[in-house]
Amino acid sequence: MTKNTNPLISVIIPVYNAEQYLPNCLNSILRQYHQNFEIIIVDDGSTDNSSTICDKYAQKDSRIQVIHKKNEGVSVARNTALSISKGEYIAFIDADDDISADFLSIPKELQQTDVIQKSYKCIRPNGIVSETKIHNRLLTKWDAIAFLWVNKPNRALWDKIISRKIIGSNLFIPGVAISEDFLFFTTILPNIKTYALCDTGHYNYYIRKNSAMSAFQRDPHERVRITLEHIRIIETLGEREKKMHYVCKGLIYELFMYSLWNARSLLLKEEYITFTRLLKQMTFSDLRYLNSKWKIKMYLIKLKNTLYKHG
């Protein structure tokens, strides 16, 4: 395959010790109905056979570019790929996942859209599959896009194809390995003017027992620490971007506060003080982008916390 100097889509794949899954991932991309793409693989210091697999695929298809670098984490790996990407759109795919043959297909009427979100399937280790099937819809108003993001159950990047122009100079935060997708997309959200839900194609997300997210879920104290770290990042973004103020408030109260409430018995004194401060500061307008169910939940938590005695 001749190297494409003007690809429509840049597919970015960070790789770290994924030899067991990588061929399936790459084969699913190469089988796409839409073939106008480049693949940028960043081998992030793998110690297994991943490097060799990457190079073998690159030798067979000139659209594949491989960067070998020392291990610095998924955020730096993606930033490295973004810096050399040539596509009008970016698709972030994990090395242990795969995509349907029409995932990279963008209907003609959506080829000027800022974000195109696809359906996805979650596959568990026991083989059980849960599917989130979306229906075609185009959002062109900021409030509708903001409401969707605040209330979206899945805030990963892998179900989206994103216009390179709205990413601009924004980068992933180095060192962040949990919810780096969520934080990155939140930083580019102010640039989005059109957001499409597209029923063409789907992403296959495999839930692995040894993934970073699985380890995060098993350690409640680490969950609290990272949750508070993310709150600080989101608060800073809300202060910096006036347009994002209520979006960031909504994300804090919908996404983080409920998690902290459930872990309240584990909170250290300073962590509980931060949690209580956020609840006391919460106003009705802060919840403007939350759906009715979550608004009620947050006010119930605020009420219950006045009765709760922290140890």
Short mmCIF file of C-alpha atoms in Angstrom, two decimals:
data_model
loop_
_atom_site.label_atom_id
_atom_site.label_comp_id
_atom_site.label_asym_id
_atom_site.label_seq_id
_atom_site.Cartn_x
_atom_site.Cartn_y
_atom_site.Cartn_z
CA MET A 1 0.00 0.00 0.00
CA THR A 2 1.43 3.39 -1.05
CA LYS A 3 1.99 5.85 1.76
CA ASN A 4 -0.87 8.35 2.04
CA THR A 5 0.44 11.91 2.39
CA ASN A 6 -3.06 13.37 2.79
CA PRO A 7 -5.07 10.96 4.97
CA LEU A 8 -8.58 11.78 6.13
CA ILE A 9 -8.02 9.99 9.46
CA SER A 10 -4.96 9.49 11.65
CA VAL A 11 -5.36 6.40 13.81
CA ILE A 12 -3.27 6.71 16.99
CA ILE A 13 -2.35 3.56 18.91
CA PRO A 14 -0.18 3.65 22.06
CA VAL A 15 1.37 0.23 22.66
CA TYR A 16 2.86 -1.22 25.82
CA ASN A 17 3.34 -4.99 26.11
CA ALA A 18 0.32 -5.83 23.96
CA GLU A 19 1.74 -8.67 21.86
CA GLN A 20 -1.25 -10.90 22.62
CA TYR A 21 -3.80 -8.43 21.24
CA LEU A 22 -1.97 -6.14 18.82
CA PRO A 23 -2.33 -8.21 15.61
CA ASN A 24 -6.11 -8.40 16.06
CA CYS A 25 -6.25 -4.64 16.62
CA LEU A 26 -4.17 -3.80 13.54
CA ASN A 27 -5.95 -6.32 11.32
CA SER A 28 -9.31 -4.79 12.22
CA ILE A 29 -8.03 -1.39 11.09
CA LEU A 30 -6.53 -2.68 7.86
CA ARG A 31 -9.87 -4.36 7.00
CA GLN A 32 -11.72 -1.03 7.03
CA TYR A 33 -14.12 -0.21 4.20
CA HIS A 34 -12.69 3.31 4.33
CA GLN A 35 -8.99 3.06 3.50
CA ASN A 36 -7.93 6.72 3.49
CA PHE A 37 -6.04 6.67 6.79
CA GLU A 38 -2.63 6.56 8.40
CA ILE A 39 -1.74 4.53 11.49
CA ILE A 40 0.69 5.96 14.01
CA ILE A 41 1.85 3.37 16.52
CA VAL A 42 3.83 4.57 19.52
CA ASP A 43 5.71 1.68 21.14
CA ASP A 44 6.04 3.00 24.68
CA GLY A 45 9.05 0.99 25.79
CA SER A 46 7.49 -2.47 25.43
CA THR A 47 9.52 -5.34 26.87
CA ASP A 48 7.62 -8.15 25.11
CA ASN A 49 7.34 -8.89 21.37
CA SER A 50 5.18 -5.83 20.62
CA SER A 51 8.04 -3.88 19.00
CA THR A 52 8.71 -6.65 16.51
CA ILE A 53 5.02 -6.98 15.66
CA CYS A 54 4.75 -3.21 15.06
CA ASP A 55 7.76 -3.21 12.72
CA LYS A 56 6.51 -6.22 10.74
CA TYR A 57 3.18 -4.50 10.05
CA ALA A 58 4.93 -1.25 9.10
CA GLN A 59 7.12 -3.13 6.61
CA LYS A 60 4.03 -4.49 4.87
CA ASP A 61 2.02 -1.26 4.76
CA SER A 62 3.61 2.17 4.28
CA ARG A 63 0.60 3.87 5.87
CA ILE A 64 1.82 2.54 9.22
CA GLN A 65 4.42 4.58 11.07
CA VAL A 66 6.06 3.23 14.22
CA ILE A 67 7.77 5.29 16.89
CA HIS A 68 9.85 3.42 19.47
CA LYS A 69 10.46 5.36 22.67
CA LYS A 70 11.20 4.86 26.34
CA ASN A 71 8.27 4.15 28.62
CA GLU A 72 6.61 7.41 29.73
CA GLY A 73 2.95 6.43 29.84
CA VAL A 74 -0.05 6.55 27.55
CA SER A 75 -0.51 10.34 27.69
CA VAL A 76 3.01 11.11 26.45
CA ALA A 77 2.68 8.37 23.81
CA ARG A 78 -0.48 9.95 22.43
CA ASN A 79 1.06 13.43 22.49
CA THR A 80 4.00 12.07 20.50
CA ALA A 81 1.65 10.71 17.85
CA LEU A 82 -0.44 13.89 17.74
CA SER A 83 2.67 15.94 16.99
CA ILE A 84 3.22 14.13 13.66
CA SER A 85 -0.36 13.29 12.67
CA LYS A 86 -1.49 14.46 9.23
CA GLY A 87 -5.16 13.48 9.19
CA GLU A 88 -8.12 15.82 9.20
CA TYR A 89 -9.56 13.58 11.91
CA ILE A 90 -8.05 11.63 14.80
CA ALA A 91 -9.16 8.23 16.08
CA PHE A 92 -7.66 6.95 19.33
CA ILE A 93 -7.63 3.15 19.47
CA ASP A 94 -6.24 1.01 22.28
CA ALA A 95 -3.87 -1.79 21.31
CA ASP A 96 -5.95 -4.48 23.05
CA ASP A 97 -9.23 -3.51 21.36
CA ASP A 98 -10.55 -3.71 17.80
CA ILE A 99 -13.12 -2.03 15.56
CA SER A 100 -15.82 -3.07 13.12
CA ALA A 101 -14.99 -2.78 9.41
CA ASP A 102 -17.09 0.38 9.07
CA PHE A 103 -15.90 2.19 12.22
CA LEU A 104 -13.69 4.64 10.30
CA SER A 105 -16.41 5.32 7.74
CA ILE A 106 -17.73 8.86 7.99
CA PRO A 107 -20.99 9.54 6.12
CA LYS A 108 -20.55 12.30 3.56
CA GLU A 109 -22.98 14.60 5.33
CA LEU A 110 -20.86 14.46 8.51
CA GLN A 111 -17.43 15.11 7.01
CA GLN A 112 -17.35 18.67 8.32
CA THR A 113 -18.51 17.67 11.81
CA ASP A 114 -16.21 18.31 14.78
CA VAL A 115 -16.89 15.05 16.65
CA ILE A 116 -18.45 11.83 15.38
CA GLN A 117 -19.43 9.40 18.13
CA LYS A 118 -20.01 5.72 17.29
CA SER A 119 -21.69 2.77 19.00
CA TYR A 120 -19.59 0.41 21.11
CA LYS A 121 -19.54 -3.05 22.66
CA CYS A 122 -17.96 -3.94 26.01
CA ILE A 123 -16.65 -7.50 26.11
CA ARG A 124 -15.94 -9.00 29.54
CA PRO A 125 -13.37 -11.75 30.26
CA ASN A 126 -16.21 -14.28 30.54
CA GLY A 127 -17.37 -13.41 27.02
CA ILE A 128 -20.48 -11.48 28.05
CA VAL A 129 -21.07 -8.58 25.67
CA SER A 130 -23.01 -5.41 26.46
CA GLU A 131 -23.76 -3.11 23.54
CA THR A 132 -24.43 0.61 23.54
CA LYS A 133 -26.15 1.33 20.26
CA ILE A 134 -26.61 4.96 19.33
CA HIS A 135 -28.98 6.52 16.81
CA ASN A 136 -28.19 9.24 14.32
CA ARG A 137 -28.42 12.74 15.72
CA LEU A 138 -26.59 16.00 15.04
CA LEU A 139 -26.06 18.51 17.86
CA THR A 140 -25.29 22.08 16.83
CA LYS A 141 -26.04 24.03 20.03
CA TRP A 142 -23.49 24.40 22.81
CA ASP A 143 -25.93 23.67 25.62
CA ALA A 144 -26.96 20.38 24.00
CA ILE A 145 -23.32 19.32 23.50
CA ALA A 146 -22.43 20.30 27.07
CA PHE A 147 -25.44 18.44 28.49
CA LEU A 148 -24.49 15.31 26.54
CA TRP A 149 -20.91 15.35 27.85
CA VAL A 150 -21.84 15.95 31.49
CA ASN A 151 -24.41 13.13 31.46
CA LYS A 152 -22.60 10.70 29.15
CA PRO A 153 -22.07 7.35 30.93
CA ASN A 154 -18.90 6.58 28.96
CA ARG A 155 -16.32 9.36 28.71
CA ALA A 156 -13.59 7.51 26.82
CA LEU A 157 -12.10 8.69 23.53
CA TRP A 158 -12.22 5.38 21.70
CA ASP A 159 -15.85 5.69 20.56
CA LYS A 160 -15.17 9.00 18.81
CA ILE A 161 -13.56 10.33 15.64
CA ILE A 162 -12.39 13.87 16.38
CA SER A 163 -11.55 16.74 14.02
CA ARG A 164 -7.87 17.68 14.27
CA LYS A 165 -8.69 21.40 14.07
CA ILE A 166 -10.61 21.40 17.36
CA ILE A 167 -7.76 19.61 19.14
CA GLY A 168 -5.41 22.42 18.18
CA SER A 169 -2.43 22.58 20.51
CA ASN A 170 -4.17 20.77 23.37
CA LEU A 171 -2.32 17.79 24.78
CA PHE A 172 -2.85 14.96 27.23
CA ILE A 173 -1.58 15.61 30.75
CA PRO A 174 1.72 13.71 31.20
CA GLY A 175 1.70 11.26 34.08
CA VAL A 176 -2.08 10.84 34.11
CA ALA A 177 -2.96 7.20 33.38
CA ILE A 178 -6.55 7.05 34.71
CA SER A 179 -9.31 9.03 32.97
CA GLU A 180 -6.75 10.78 30.77
CA ASP A 181 -9.34 10.46 27.95
CA PHE A 182 -11.96 12.29 29.98
CA LEU A 183 -9.61 15.13 30.97
CA PHE A 184 -8.31 15.58 27.41
CA PHE A 185 -11.76 15.71 25.84
CA THR A 186 -12.97 18.15 28.47
CA THR A 187 -10.15 20.54 27.53
CA ILE A 188 -11.16 20.51 23.84
CA LEU A 189 -14.91 20.69 24.55
CA PRO A 190 -15.06 24.51 24.29
CA ASN A 191 -13.91 24.24 20.65
CA ILE A 192 -16.71 21.90 19.57
CA LYS A 193 -19.49 23.45 17.50
CA THR A 194 -20.99 20.30 15.93
CA TYR A 195 -21.29 16.85 17.52
CA ALA A 196 -22.76 13.88 15.65
CA LEU A 197 -24.09 10.58 16.96
CA CYS A 198 -23.54 8.16 14.08
CA ASP A 199 -24.86 4.59 13.89
CA THR A 200 -22.30 3.52 11.27
CA GLY A 201 -19.76 1.14 12.83
CA HIS A 202 -18.86 0.25 16.39
CA TYR A 203 -15.84 -0.06 18.70
CA ASN A 204 -15.08 -3.28 20.60
CA TYR A 205 -13.76 -2.51 24.07
CA TYR A 206 -12.32 -5.49 25.95
CA ILE A 207 -12.38 -5.33 29.73
CA ARG A 208 -9.08 -6.83 30.94
CA LYS A 209 -8.41 -8.07 34.46
CA ASN A 210 -4.89 -6.59 34.49
CA SER A 211 -5.73 -3.17 33.05
CA ALA A 212 -4.87 0.10 34.81
CA MET A 213 -8.59 0.79 35.31
CA SER A 214 -9.14 -2.62 36.90
CA ALA A 215 -6.30 -1.98 39.37
CA PHE A 216 -7.77 1.46 40.07
CA GLN A 217 -11.18 -0.05 40.84
CA ARG A 218 -9.64 -2.55 43.28
CA ASP A 219 -7.85 0.08 45.42
CA PRO A 220 -10.40 2.38 47.16
CA HIS A 221 -7.75 4.70 48.66
CA GLU A 222 -6.16 5.19 45.23
CA ARG A 223 -9.60 5.93 43.79
CA VAL A 224 -10.09 8.69 46.36
CA ARG A 225 -6.66 10.19 45.70
CA ILE A 226 -7.12 10.24 41.94
CA THR A 227 -10.70 11.52 42.21
CA LEU A 228 -9.54 14.53 44.25
CA GLU A 229 -6.67 15.10 41.81
CA HIS A 230 -9.14 15.17 38.91
CA ILE A 231 -11.42 17.57 40.79
CA ARG A 232 -8.50 20.02 41.13
CA ILE A 233 -7.76 19.76 37.39
CA ILE A 234 -11.41 20.28 36.43
CA GLU A 235 -11.80 23.21 38.85
CA THR A 236 -8.79 24.89 37.24
CA LEU A 237 -10.23 24.42 33.76
CA GLY A 238 -13.57 25.86 34.88
CA GLU A 239 -11.82 28.95 36.26
CA ARG A 240 -9.72 29.40 33.13
CA GLU A 241 -12.49 28.94 30.55
CA LYS A 242 -15.60 31.03 31.29
CA LYS A 243 -17.63 28.97 28.82
CA MET A 244 -16.75 25.83 30.77
CA HIS A 245 -17.68 27.04 34.27
CA TYR A 246 -21.00 25.23 34.60
CA VAL A 247 -19.81 22.23 32.57
CA CYS A 248 -16.96 21.71 35.04
CA LYS A 249 -19.29 22.21 37.99
CA GLY A 250 -21.62 19.62 36.51
CA LEU A 251 -18.79 17.14 35.97
CA ILE A 252 -17.58 17.58 39.56
CA TYR A 253 -21.02 17.02 41.06
CA GLU A 254 -22.22 14.31 38.68
CA LEU A 255 -19.00 12.34 38.24
CA PHE A 256 -16.85 12.84 41.34
CA MET A 257 -18.95 13.78 44.35
CA TYR A 258 -21.14 10.69 44.23
CA SER A 259 -17.98 8.56 44.17
CA LEU A 260 -16.56 10.40 47.19
CA TRP A 261 -19.83 10.06 49.07
CA ASN A 262 -19.75 6.31 48.56
CA ALA A 263 -16.16 6.26 49.88
CA ARG A 264 -16.82 8.72 52.73
CA SER A 265 -15.73 6.29 55.47
CA LEU A 266 -12.29 6.08 53.83
CA LEU A 267 -11.68 9.81 53.52
CA LEU A 268 -8.85 11.30 55.51
CA LYS A 269 -9.63 14.48 57.46
CA GLU A 270 -8.34 16.85 54.75
CA GLU A 271 -10.10 14.86 52.03
CA TYR A 272 -13.39 15.05 53.90
CA ILE A 273 -12.94 18.80 54.40
CA THR A 274 -12.55 19.20 50.62
CA PHE A 275 -15.61 17.04 50.01
CA THR A 276 -17.71 19.06 52.49
CA ARG A 277 -16.49 22.36 51.04
CA LEU A 278 -17.66 21.37 47.58
CA LEU A 279 -21.07 20.34 48.89
CA LYS A 280 -21.52 23.60 50.82
CA GLN A 281 -20.55 25.63 47.75
CA MET A 282 -23.00 23.77 45.48
CA THR A 283 -25.80 25.94 44.10
CA PHE A 284 -28.75 25.10 41.89
CA SER A 285 -27.15 26.92 38.94
CA ASP A 286 -24.04 24.74 39.32
CA LEU A 287 -26.25 21.80 38.34
CA ARG A 288 -27.70 23.35 35.19
CA TYR A 289 -26.24 20.63 32.94
CA LEU A 290 -27.24 17.71 35.17
CA ASN A 291 -30.34 15.70 34.41
CA SER A 292 -33.17 15.76 36.96
CA LYS A 293 -32.22 12.42 38.52
CA TRP A 294 -28.70 13.60 39.33
CA LYS A 295 -29.88 16.96 40.65
CA ILE A 296 -32.06 15.14 43.17
CA LYS A 297 -29.20 12.77 44.08
CA MET A 298 -26.82 15.64 44.77
CA TYR A 299 -29.27 17.50 47.01
CA LEU A 300 -29.96 14.30 48.93
CA ILE A 301 -26.22 13.81 49.44
CA LYS A 302 -25.90 17.41 50.60
CA LEU A 303 -28.69 16.82 53.12
CA LYS A 304 -27.33 13.46 54.29
CA ASN A 305 -23.85 14.88 54.74
CA THR A 306 -25.13 17.40 57.30
CA LEU A 307 -26.22 14.40 59.38
CA TYR A 308 -23.10 12.32 58.75
CA LYS A 309 -20.36 12.37 61.39
CA HIS A 310 -16.93 11.79 59.95
CA GLY A 311 -14.61 9.74 62.17
#
